[in-house]
GROMACS .gro file of C-alpha atoms in nm:
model
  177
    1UNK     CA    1  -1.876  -1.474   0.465
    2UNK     CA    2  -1.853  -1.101   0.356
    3UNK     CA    3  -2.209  -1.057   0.361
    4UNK     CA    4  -2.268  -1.137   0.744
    5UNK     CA    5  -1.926  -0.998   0.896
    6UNK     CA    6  -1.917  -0.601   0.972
    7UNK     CA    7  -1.568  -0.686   1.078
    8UNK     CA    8  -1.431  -0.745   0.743
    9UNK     CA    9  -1.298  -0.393   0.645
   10UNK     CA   10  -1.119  -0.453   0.271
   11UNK     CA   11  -1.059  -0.673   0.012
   12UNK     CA   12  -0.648  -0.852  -0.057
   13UNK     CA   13  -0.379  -0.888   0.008
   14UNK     CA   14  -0.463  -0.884  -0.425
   15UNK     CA   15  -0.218  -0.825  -0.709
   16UNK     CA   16   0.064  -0.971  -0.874
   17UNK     CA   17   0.374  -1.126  -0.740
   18UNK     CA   18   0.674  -1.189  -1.023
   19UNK     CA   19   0.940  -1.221  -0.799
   20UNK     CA   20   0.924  -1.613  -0.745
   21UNK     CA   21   0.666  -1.709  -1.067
   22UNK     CA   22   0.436  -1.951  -0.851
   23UNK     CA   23   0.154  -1.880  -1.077
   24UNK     CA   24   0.144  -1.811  -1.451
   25UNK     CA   25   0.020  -1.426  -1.537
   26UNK     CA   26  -0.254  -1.490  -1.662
   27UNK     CA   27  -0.382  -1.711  -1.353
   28UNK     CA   28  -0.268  -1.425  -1.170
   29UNK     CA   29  -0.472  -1.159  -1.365
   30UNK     CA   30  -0.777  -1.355  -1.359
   31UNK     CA   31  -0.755  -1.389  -0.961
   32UNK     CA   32  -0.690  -1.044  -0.956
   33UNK     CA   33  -1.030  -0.905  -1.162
   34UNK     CA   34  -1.219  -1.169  -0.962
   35UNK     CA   35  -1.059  -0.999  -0.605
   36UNK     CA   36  -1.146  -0.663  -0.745
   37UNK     CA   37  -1.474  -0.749  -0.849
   38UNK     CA   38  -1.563  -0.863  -0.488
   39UNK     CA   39  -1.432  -0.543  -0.313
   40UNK     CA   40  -1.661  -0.345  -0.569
   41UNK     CA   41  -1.946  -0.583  -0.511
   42UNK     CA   42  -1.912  -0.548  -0.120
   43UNK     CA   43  -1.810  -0.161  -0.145
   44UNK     CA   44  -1.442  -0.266   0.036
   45UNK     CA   45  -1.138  -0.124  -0.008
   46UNK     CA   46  -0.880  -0.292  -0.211
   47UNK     CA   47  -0.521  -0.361  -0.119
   48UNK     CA   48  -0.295  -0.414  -0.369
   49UNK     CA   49   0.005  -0.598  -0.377
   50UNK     CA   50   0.246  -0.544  -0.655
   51UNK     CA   51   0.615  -0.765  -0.670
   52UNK     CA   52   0.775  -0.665  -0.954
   53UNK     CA   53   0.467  -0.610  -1.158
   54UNK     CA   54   0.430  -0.228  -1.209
   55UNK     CA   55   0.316  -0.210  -1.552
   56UNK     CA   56   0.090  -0.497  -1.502
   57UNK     CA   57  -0.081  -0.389  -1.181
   58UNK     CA   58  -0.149  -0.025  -1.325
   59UNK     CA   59  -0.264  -0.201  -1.673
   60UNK     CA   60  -0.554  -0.345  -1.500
   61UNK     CA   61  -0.629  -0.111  -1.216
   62UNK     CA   62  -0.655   0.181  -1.463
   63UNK     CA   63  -0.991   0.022  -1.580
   64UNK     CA   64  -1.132   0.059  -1.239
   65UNK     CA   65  -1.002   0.362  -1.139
   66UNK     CA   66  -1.342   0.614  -1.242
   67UNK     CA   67  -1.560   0.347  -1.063
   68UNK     CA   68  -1.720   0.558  -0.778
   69UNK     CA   69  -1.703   0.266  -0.488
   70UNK     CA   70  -1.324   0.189  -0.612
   71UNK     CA   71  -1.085   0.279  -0.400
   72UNK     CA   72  -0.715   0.106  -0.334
   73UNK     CA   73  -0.387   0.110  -0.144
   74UNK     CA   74  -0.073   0.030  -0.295
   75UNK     CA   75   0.066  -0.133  -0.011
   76UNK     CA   76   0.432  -0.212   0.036
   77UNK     CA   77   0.512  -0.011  -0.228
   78UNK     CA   78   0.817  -0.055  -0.436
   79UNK     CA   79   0.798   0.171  -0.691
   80UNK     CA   80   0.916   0.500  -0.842
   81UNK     CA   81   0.734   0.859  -0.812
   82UNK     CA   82   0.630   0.824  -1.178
   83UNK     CA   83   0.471   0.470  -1.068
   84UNK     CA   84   0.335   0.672  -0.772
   85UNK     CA   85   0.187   0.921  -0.964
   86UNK     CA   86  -0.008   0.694  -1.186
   87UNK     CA   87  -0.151   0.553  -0.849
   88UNK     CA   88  -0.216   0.914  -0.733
   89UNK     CA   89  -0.374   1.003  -1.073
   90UNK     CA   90  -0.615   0.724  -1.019
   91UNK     CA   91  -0.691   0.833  -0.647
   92UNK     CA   92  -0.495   0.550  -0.516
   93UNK     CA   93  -0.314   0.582  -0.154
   94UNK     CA   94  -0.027   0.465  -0.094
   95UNK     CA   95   0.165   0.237   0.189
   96UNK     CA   96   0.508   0.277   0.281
   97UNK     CA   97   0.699   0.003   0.502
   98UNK     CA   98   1.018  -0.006   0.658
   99UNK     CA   99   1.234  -0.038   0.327
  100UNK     CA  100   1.190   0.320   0.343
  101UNK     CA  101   1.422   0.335   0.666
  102UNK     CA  102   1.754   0.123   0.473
  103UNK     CA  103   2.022   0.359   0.380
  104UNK     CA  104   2.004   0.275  -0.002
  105UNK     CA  105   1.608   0.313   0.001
  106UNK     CA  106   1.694   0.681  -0.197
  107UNK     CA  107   1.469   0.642  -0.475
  108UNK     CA  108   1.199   0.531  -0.269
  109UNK     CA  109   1.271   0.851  -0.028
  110UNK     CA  110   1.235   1.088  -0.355
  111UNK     CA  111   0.916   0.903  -0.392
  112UNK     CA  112   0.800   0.982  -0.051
  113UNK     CA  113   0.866   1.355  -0.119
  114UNK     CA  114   0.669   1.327  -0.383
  115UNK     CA  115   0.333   1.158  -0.254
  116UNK     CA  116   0.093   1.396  -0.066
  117UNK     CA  117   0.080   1.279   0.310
  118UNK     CA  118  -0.296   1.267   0.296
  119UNK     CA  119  -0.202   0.976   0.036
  120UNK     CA  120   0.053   0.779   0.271
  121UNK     CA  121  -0.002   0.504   0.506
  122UNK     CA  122   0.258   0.369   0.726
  123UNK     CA  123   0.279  -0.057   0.792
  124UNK     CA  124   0.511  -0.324   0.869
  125UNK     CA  125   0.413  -0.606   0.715
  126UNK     CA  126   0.507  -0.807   0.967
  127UNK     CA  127   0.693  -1.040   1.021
  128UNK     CA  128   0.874  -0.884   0.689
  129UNK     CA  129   1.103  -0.592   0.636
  130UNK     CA  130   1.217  -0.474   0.954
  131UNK     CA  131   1.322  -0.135   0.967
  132UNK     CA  132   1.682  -0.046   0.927
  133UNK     CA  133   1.708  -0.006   1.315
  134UNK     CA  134   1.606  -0.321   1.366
  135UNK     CA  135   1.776  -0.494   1.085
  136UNK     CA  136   1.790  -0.930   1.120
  137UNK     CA  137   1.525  -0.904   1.331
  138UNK     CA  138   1.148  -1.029   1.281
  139UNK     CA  139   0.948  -0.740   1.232
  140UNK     CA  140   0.658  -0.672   1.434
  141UNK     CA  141   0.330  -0.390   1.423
  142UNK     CA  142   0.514  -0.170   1.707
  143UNK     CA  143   0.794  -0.107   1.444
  144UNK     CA  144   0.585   0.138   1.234
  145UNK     CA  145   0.680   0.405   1.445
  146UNK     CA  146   1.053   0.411   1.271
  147UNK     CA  147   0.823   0.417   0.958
  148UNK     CA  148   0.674   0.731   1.112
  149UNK     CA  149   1.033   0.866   1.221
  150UNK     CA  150   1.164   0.769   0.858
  151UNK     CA  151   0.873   1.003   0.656
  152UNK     CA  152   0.856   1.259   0.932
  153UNK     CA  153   1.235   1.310   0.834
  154UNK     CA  154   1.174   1.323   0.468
  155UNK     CA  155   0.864   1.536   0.427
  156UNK     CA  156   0.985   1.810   0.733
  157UNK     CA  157   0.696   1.733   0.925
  158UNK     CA  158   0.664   1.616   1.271
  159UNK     CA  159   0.639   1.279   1.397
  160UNK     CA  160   0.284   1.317   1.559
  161UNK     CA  161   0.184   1.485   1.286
  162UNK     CA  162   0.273   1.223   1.031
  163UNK     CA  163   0.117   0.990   1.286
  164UNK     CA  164  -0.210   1.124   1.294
  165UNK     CA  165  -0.270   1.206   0.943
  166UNK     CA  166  -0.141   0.896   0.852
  167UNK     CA  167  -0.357   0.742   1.080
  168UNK     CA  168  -0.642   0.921   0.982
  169UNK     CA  169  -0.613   0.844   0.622
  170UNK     CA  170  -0.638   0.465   0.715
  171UNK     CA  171  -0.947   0.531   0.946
  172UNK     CA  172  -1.149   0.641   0.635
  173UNK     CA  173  -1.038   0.430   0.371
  174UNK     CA  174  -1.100   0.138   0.590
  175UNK     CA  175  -1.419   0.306   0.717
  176UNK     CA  176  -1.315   0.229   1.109
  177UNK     CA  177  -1.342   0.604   1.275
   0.00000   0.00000   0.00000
């Protein structure tokens, strides 16, 4: 299927998920090396999804980090700016949804002063985690702009400028400029 489709443009959604335990951790680990494995055979990006599983995730991503054709987004990321870092060390970007936008998301704004926007990306994922503004609601793609409102706000930049570079930085990691 990879092999004959141009239009596939990464690899996931690939990672660990602790919060509800539907799979042991080792069945998860093992699906995760064999996900990783493809995106390096078929030079995609990787996106990684981490529940709960910091330690884990970074555990067996550091192994693949120095790989050339490796490269990875954090997406819906939950963690800290030391967990950030570790990503950023490893040239990992980073995706921030619209958790970022609740008023008790502080730790998670420190983080985003933290990352460097050329590391950011901005998503929804929809139909999850609708932005505080639309709160109760299901979430939709159009939303990311309070995403874009929400790290404009944070980093002192402004809103078309987070927008583009954002932008940009998913263009070339998912190769589609």
């Amino acid at each position: 299927m990879i092999e004959n489709n141009y239009k596939i443009v990464a690899v996931g959604e690939a990672g660990f998920d602790y919060f509800k335990n539907l799979s042991s951790k080792e069945n998860q680990r093992k699906a995760f090396i064999s996900q990783i494995e493809i995106a390096l055979k078929y030079k995609l990006p990787l996106i990684v999804h981490d529940r709960d599983a910091h330690d884990d995730i970074m555990d067996v991503l550091k192994d693949y980090a120095n790989i050339s054709d490796f490269r990875a987004v954090v997406h819906c990321f939950s963690g800290d700016a030391g967990f950030a870092l570790k990503c950023l060390d490893c040239g990992f970007y980073i995706s921030f949804t619209g958790v970022i936008t609740f008023p008790n998301a502080k730790k998670l704004a420190e983080t985003v002063r933290e990352v460097p926007i050329e590391k950011i990306f901005l998503e929804t994922d929809s139909p999850f985690l609708a932005p505080q503004e639309k709160r109760g609601q299901e979430n939709y793609p159009g939303y990311v702009k309070y995403i874009a409102y929400k790290i404009a706000e944070i980093k002192e930049m402004t809103i078309p400028d987070v927008a583009n570079i954002t932008s940009s930085n998913a263009e070339e990691f998912f190769g589609i400029t």
